[in-house]
Amino acid sequence: EVQLVESGGGLVQPGGSLRLSCAASGFTFSSYAMSWVRQAPGKGLEWVSAISGSGGSTYYADSVKGRFTISRDNSKNTLYLQMNSLRAEDTAVYYCASEDYGGKPGSGAFDIWGQGTMVTVSS
Amino acid sequence: SYELTQPLSVSVALGQTARITCGGNNIGSKNVHWYQQKPGQAPVLVIYRDSNRPSGIPERFSGSNSGNTATLTISRAQAGDEADYYCQVWDSSTAWVFGGGTKLTVL
């Protein structure tokens, strides 16, 4: 079965750090670009970061640039998001998603999504 | 940065046709993807690359893209189509961009 399973969410204080993981199964993980997308409570979808299939190219939304780092371990079929200097406005459900075509971000659509993991930034 | 504009809400009578628009500068030159999201669930891809339906998505869902507007059309709307819908494109300067989302209500 093709699936993505996120983990690592939780409650963290402002200024703190958290690392999210996304475990992939059922497809050739290294062949596809991956992204993190977040959704604040009651708000719309916001793309956060993307990485190429090889891991050699990364992209970030301006809102997280310099604070978040995306990476992947193709030997473990796992995507990561290291989040530092967290702010209250980073509170959201974080989804990982896989593109349906090609290893370069922007080549395809997000055909596979995880169930999401909640990150709450609060003192 | 590139921006996508969607109406906040669209209403449609049961069995009629709903059209949800997504506006962007010269969006017709880009590939547009559409997602459906129901409360408490992850988004689901319903249209990719302007007008293609993934397997399992009913033929009632269709898409078009030209000029400055892309459109998601839902024919013979059903109660189960009530959801939030998001358009998405890749922009060479901004990377991935989502529209603000449209809440579809089936009356």
Short mmCIF file of C-alpha atoms in Angstrom, two decimals:
data_model
loop_
_atom_site.label_atom_id
_atom_site.label_comp_id
_atom_site.label_asym_id
_atom_site.label_seq_id
_atom_site.Cartn_x
_atom_site.Cartn_y
_atom_site.Cartn_z
CA GLU A 1 0.00 0.00 0.00
CA VAL A 2 1.27 3.44 -0.94
CA GLN A 3 1.40 5.64 2.12
CA LEU A 4 3.13 8.44 4.01
CA VAL A 5 3.15 8.54 7.79
CA GLU A 6 4.25 11.66 9.66
CA SER A 7 5.52 11.77 13.21
CA GLY A 8 7.33 14.10 15.58
CA GLY A 9 4.71 16.75 16.20
CA GLY A 10 3.90 18.09 19.64
CA LEU A 11 3.92 21.08 21.96
CA VAL A 12 7.03 23.27 21.96
CA GLN A 13 7.84 26.64 23.46
CA PRO A 14 8.53 29.69 21.31
CA GLY A 15 12.15 29.67 20.22
CA GLY A 16 12.34 25.91 20.52
CA SER A 17 13.06 23.19 17.98
CA LEU A 18 11.31 20.13 16.61
CA ARG A 19 12.09 17.55 13.95
CA LEU A 20 9.29 16.02 11.90
CA SER A 21 9.65 12.72 10.06
CA CYS A 22 7.66 11.26 7.19
CA ALA A 23 8.02 7.55 6.50
CA ALA A 24 7.19 6.45 2.96
CA SER A 25 6.20 3.00 1.75
CA GLY A 26 4.76 1.33 -1.32
CA PHE A 27 6.61 3.36 -3.96
CA THR A 28 10.14 4.17 -5.11
CA PHE A 29 10.76 7.01 -2.68
CA SER A 30 14.02 8.24 -4.19
CA SER A 31 12.41 8.84 -7.59
CA TYR A 32 10.06 11.59 -6.46
CA ALA A 33 10.24 15.10 -5.12
CA MET A 34 8.68 15.62 -1.71
CA SER A 35 7.18 18.59 0.10
CA TRP A 36 5.97 19.72 3.48
CA VAL A 37 2.66 21.60 3.56
CA ARG A 38 1.09 23.08 6.67
CA GLN A 39 -2.36 24.22 7.67
CA ALA A 40 -2.93 26.53 10.62
CA PRO A 41 -6.18 25.97 12.55
CA GLY A 42 -9.10 27.16 10.43
CA LYS A 43 -6.83 28.37 7.65
CA GLY A 44 -5.84 27.26 4.16
CA LEU A 45 -2.95 25.19 2.88
CA GLU A 46 0.52 26.75 2.95
CA TRP A 47 3.45 25.13 1.16
CA VAL A 48 6.52 25.09 3.42
CA SER A 49 9.42 23.34 1.71
CA ALA A 50 10.33 20.94 -1.10
CA ILE A 51 13.24 18.66 -1.91
CA SER A 52 14.28 16.85 -5.06
CA GLY A 53 14.35 13.07 -5.27
CA SER A 54 18.11 12.96 -4.90
CA GLY A 55 18.06 15.50 -2.07
CA GLY A 56 20.37 17.81 -3.98
CA SER A 57 17.90 20.66 -4.42
CA THR A 58 15.80 22.30 -1.74
CA TYR A 59 13.23 25.10 -1.73
CA TYR A 60 11.63 27.08 1.09
CA ALA A 61 8.76 29.46 1.62
CA ASP A 62 9.91 32.90 2.71
CA SER A 63 8.08 32.44 6.02
CA VAL A 64 10.42 29.62 7.09
CA LYS A 65 13.63 30.34 5.20
CA GLY A 66 16.63 30.30 7.51
CA ARG A 67 14.70 28.54 10.31
CA PHE A 68 13.56 25.24 8.74
CA THR A 69 15.65 22.62 6.97
CA ILE A 70 14.26 19.88 4.76
CA SER A 71 16.22 16.68 4.16
CA ARG A 72 15.69 13.08 3.17
CA ASP A 73 17.32 9.70 3.71
CA ASN A 74 16.54 7.60 0.66
CA SER A 75 18.08 4.51 2.28
CA LYS A 76 15.42 4.79 5.00
CA ASN A 77 12.60 6.06 2.76
CA THR A 78 12.16 8.97 5.14
CA LEU A 79 11.67 12.71 4.75
CA TYR A 80 12.53 15.18 7.52
CA LEU A 81 11.79 18.74 8.51
CA GLN A 82 14.04 20.31 11.12
CA MET A 83 12.26 23.31 12.60
CA ASN A 84 14.25 25.81 14.67
CA SER A 85 13.40 29.18 16.24
CA LEU A 86 9.74 28.23 16.28
CA ARG A 87 7.10 30.93 16.54
CA ALA A 88 3.44 30.93 17.51
CA GLU A 89 2.53 31.42 13.84
CA ASP A 90 4.17 28.08 13.02
CA THR A 91 1.35 26.32 14.87
CA ALA A 92 -0.31 24.07 12.32
CA VAL A 93 -0.92 20.57 11.07
CA TYR A 94 2.09 19.59 8.98
CA TYR A 95 1.58 17.26 6.02
CA CYS A 96 4.18 15.59 3.88
CA ALA A 97 3.29 15.01 0.24
CA SER A 98 4.84 13.27 -2.75
CA GLU A 99 4.77 14.50 -6.32
CA ASP A 100 3.41 12.13 -8.91
CA TYR A 101 5.99 12.74 -11.60
CA GLY A 102 9.72 13.27 -11.74
CA GLY A 103 12.35 13.92 -9.13
CA LYS A 104 12.49 17.68 -9.52
CA PRO A 105 10.08 19.80 -7.46
CA GLY A 106 7.43 21.35 -9.63
CA SER A 107 7.32 18.47 -12.09
CA GLY A 108 4.17 16.88 -10.73
CA ALA A 109 1.14 17.19 -8.51
CA PHE A 110 0.83 16.05 -4.89
CA ASP A 111 -0.83 12.68 -5.37
CA ILE A 112 0.09 11.14 -2.02
CA TRP A 113 -0.42 12.87 1.33
CA GLY A 114 0.21 11.80 4.89
CA GLN A 115 -2.39 12.14 7.60
CA GLY A 116 -0.59 15.09 9.16
CA THR A 117 1.08 15.80 12.50
CA MET A 118 0.14 18.70 14.76
CA VAL A 119 2.73 21.21 15.89
CA THR A 120 1.76 23.64 18.62
CA VAL A 121 4.08 26.49 19.56
CA SER A 122 3.03 27.98 22.87
CA SER A 123 4.40 28.87 26.27
CA SER B 1 5.90 36.57 -5.61
CA TYR B 2 3.19 34.73 -7.53
CA GLU B 3 -0.32 34.73 -6.10
CA LEU B 4 -3.47 32.71 -6.75
CA THR B 5 -6.92 34.13 -6.06
CA GLN B 6 -9.97 31.98 -5.29
CA PRO B 7 -13.48 32.98 -4.17
CA LEU B 8 -14.00 32.32 -0.47
CA SER B 9 -17.20 30.40 -1.09
CA VAL B 10 -19.33 28.93 -3.84
CA SER B 11 -22.83 27.53 -3.48
CA VAL B 12 -24.54 25.09 -5.82
CA ALA B 13 -27.93 23.40 -5.83
CA LEU B 14 -27.94 19.64 -5.57
CA GLY B 15 -27.54 18.13 -9.03
CA GLN B 16 -26.41 21.37 -10.64
CA THR B 17 -22.97 22.48 -11.85
CA ALA B 18 -20.45 24.26 -9.65
CA ARG B 19 -17.53 26.26 -11.00
CA ILE B 20 -14.62 27.29 -8.83
CA THR B 21 -12.15 29.75 -10.29
CA CYS B 22 -8.48 30.30 -9.63
CA GLY B 23 -6.97 33.54 -10.87
CA GLY B 24 -3.31 34.26 -11.48
CA ASN B 25 -1.15 36.28 -13.83
CA ASN B 26 -0.90 34.29 -17.08
CA ILE B 27 -1.90 31.14 -15.21
CA GLY B 28 -2.73 29.59 -18.57
CA SER B 29 1.00 29.08 -19.11
CA LYS B 30 1.31 26.99 -15.95
CA ASN B 31 0.14 23.54 -14.88
CA VAL B 32 -2.71 23.85 -12.39
CA HIS B 33 -3.59 21.19 -9.84
CA TRP B 34 -6.74 21.02 -7.72
CA TYR B 35 -7.26 19.46 -4.30
CA GLN B 36 -10.35 18.63 -2.30
CA GLN B 37 -10.19 18.71 1.49
CA LYS B 38 -12.95 17.59 3.82
CA PRO B 39 -12.94 18.51 7.54
CA GLY B 40 -10.35 16.65 9.54
CA GLN B 41 -8.87 14.95 6.48
CA ALA B 42 -5.78 15.37 4.35
CA PRO B 43 -6.21 16.96 0.92
CA VAL B 44 -6.98 14.74 -2.06
CA LEU B 45 -5.84 15.44 -5.62
CA VAL B 46 -8.88 15.73 -7.89
CA ILE B 47 -7.43 17.36 -11.03
CA TYR B 48 -3.79 17.48 -12.14
CA ARG B 49 -2.10 19.37 -14.93
CA ASP B 50 -5.14 21.49 -15.74
CA SER B 51 -7.63 18.85 -16.79
CA ASN B 52 -6.56 15.33 -15.87
CA ARG B 53 -8.40 13.19 -13.34
CA PRO B 54 -6.55 10.72 -11.09
CA SER B 55 -7.96 7.22 -10.95
CA GLY B 56 -10.91 7.03 -8.60
CA ILE B 57 -12.04 10.61 -9.15
CA PRO B 58 -15.52 10.77 -10.74
CA GLU B 59 -15.91 12.07 -14.28
CA ARG B 60 -18.10 14.80 -12.82
CA PHE B 61 -14.87 16.62 -11.92
CA SER B 62 -13.20 18.49 -14.76
CA GLY B 63 -10.77 21.34 -15.18
CA SER B 64 -9.73 24.00 -17.66
CA ASN B 65 -7.05 26.66 -17.80
CA SER B 66 -6.63 29.65 -20.07
CA GLY B 67 -5.42 33.20 -19.87
CA ASN B 68 -5.55 34.43 -16.29
CA THR B 69 -8.10 31.95 -14.97
CA ALA B 70 -8.24 28.24 -14.24
CA THR B 71 -11.57 26.62 -13.45
CA LEU B 72 -12.61 23.49 -11.59
CA THR B 73 -16.04 22.31 -12.70
CA ILE B 74 -18.13 19.87 -10.69
CA SER B 75 -21.14 18.57 -12.62
CA ARG B 76 -24.22 17.05 -11.01
CA ALA B 77 -23.06 18.20 -7.61
CA GLN B 78 -23.67 15.82 -4.72
CA ALA B 79 -23.80 16.37 -0.97
CA GLY B 80 -20.53 14.49 -0.70
CA ASP B 81 -18.79 17.14 -2.80
CA GLU B 82 -19.07 19.66 0.03
CA ALA B 83 -15.50 20.50 0.90
CA ASP B 84 -12.75 23.07 0.61
CA TYR B 85 -11.03 23.20 -2.78
CA TYR B 86 -7.53 24.52 -3.43
CA CYS B 87 -5.72 25.29 -6.65
CA GLN B 88 -1.94 25.01 -6.89
CA VAL B 89 0.81 25.93 -9.33
CA TRP B 90 4.59 25.89 -9.51
CA ASP B 91 6.18 29.24 -10.15
CA SER B 92 9.85 29.52 -11.02
CA SER B 93 10.34 32.42 -8.57
CA THR B 94 8.01 31.43 -5.74
CA ALA B 95 8.10 27.61 -5.96
CA TRP B 96 4.81 25.98 -4.95
CA VAL B 97 1.82 28.27 -4.48
CA PHE B 98 -1.64 27.42 -3.19
CA GLY B 99 -4.75 29.47 -3.67
CA GLY B 100 -6.55 30.61 -0.54
CA GLY B 101 -9.20 27.93 -0.88
CA THR B 102 -12.90 27.88 -1.73
CA LYS B 103 -15.60 26.41 0.46
CA LEU B 104 -18.17 24.60 -1.66
CA THR B 105 -21.68 24.36 -0.22
CA VAL B 106 -24.25 22.06 -1.83
CA LEU B 107 -27.76 23.32 -1.15
#
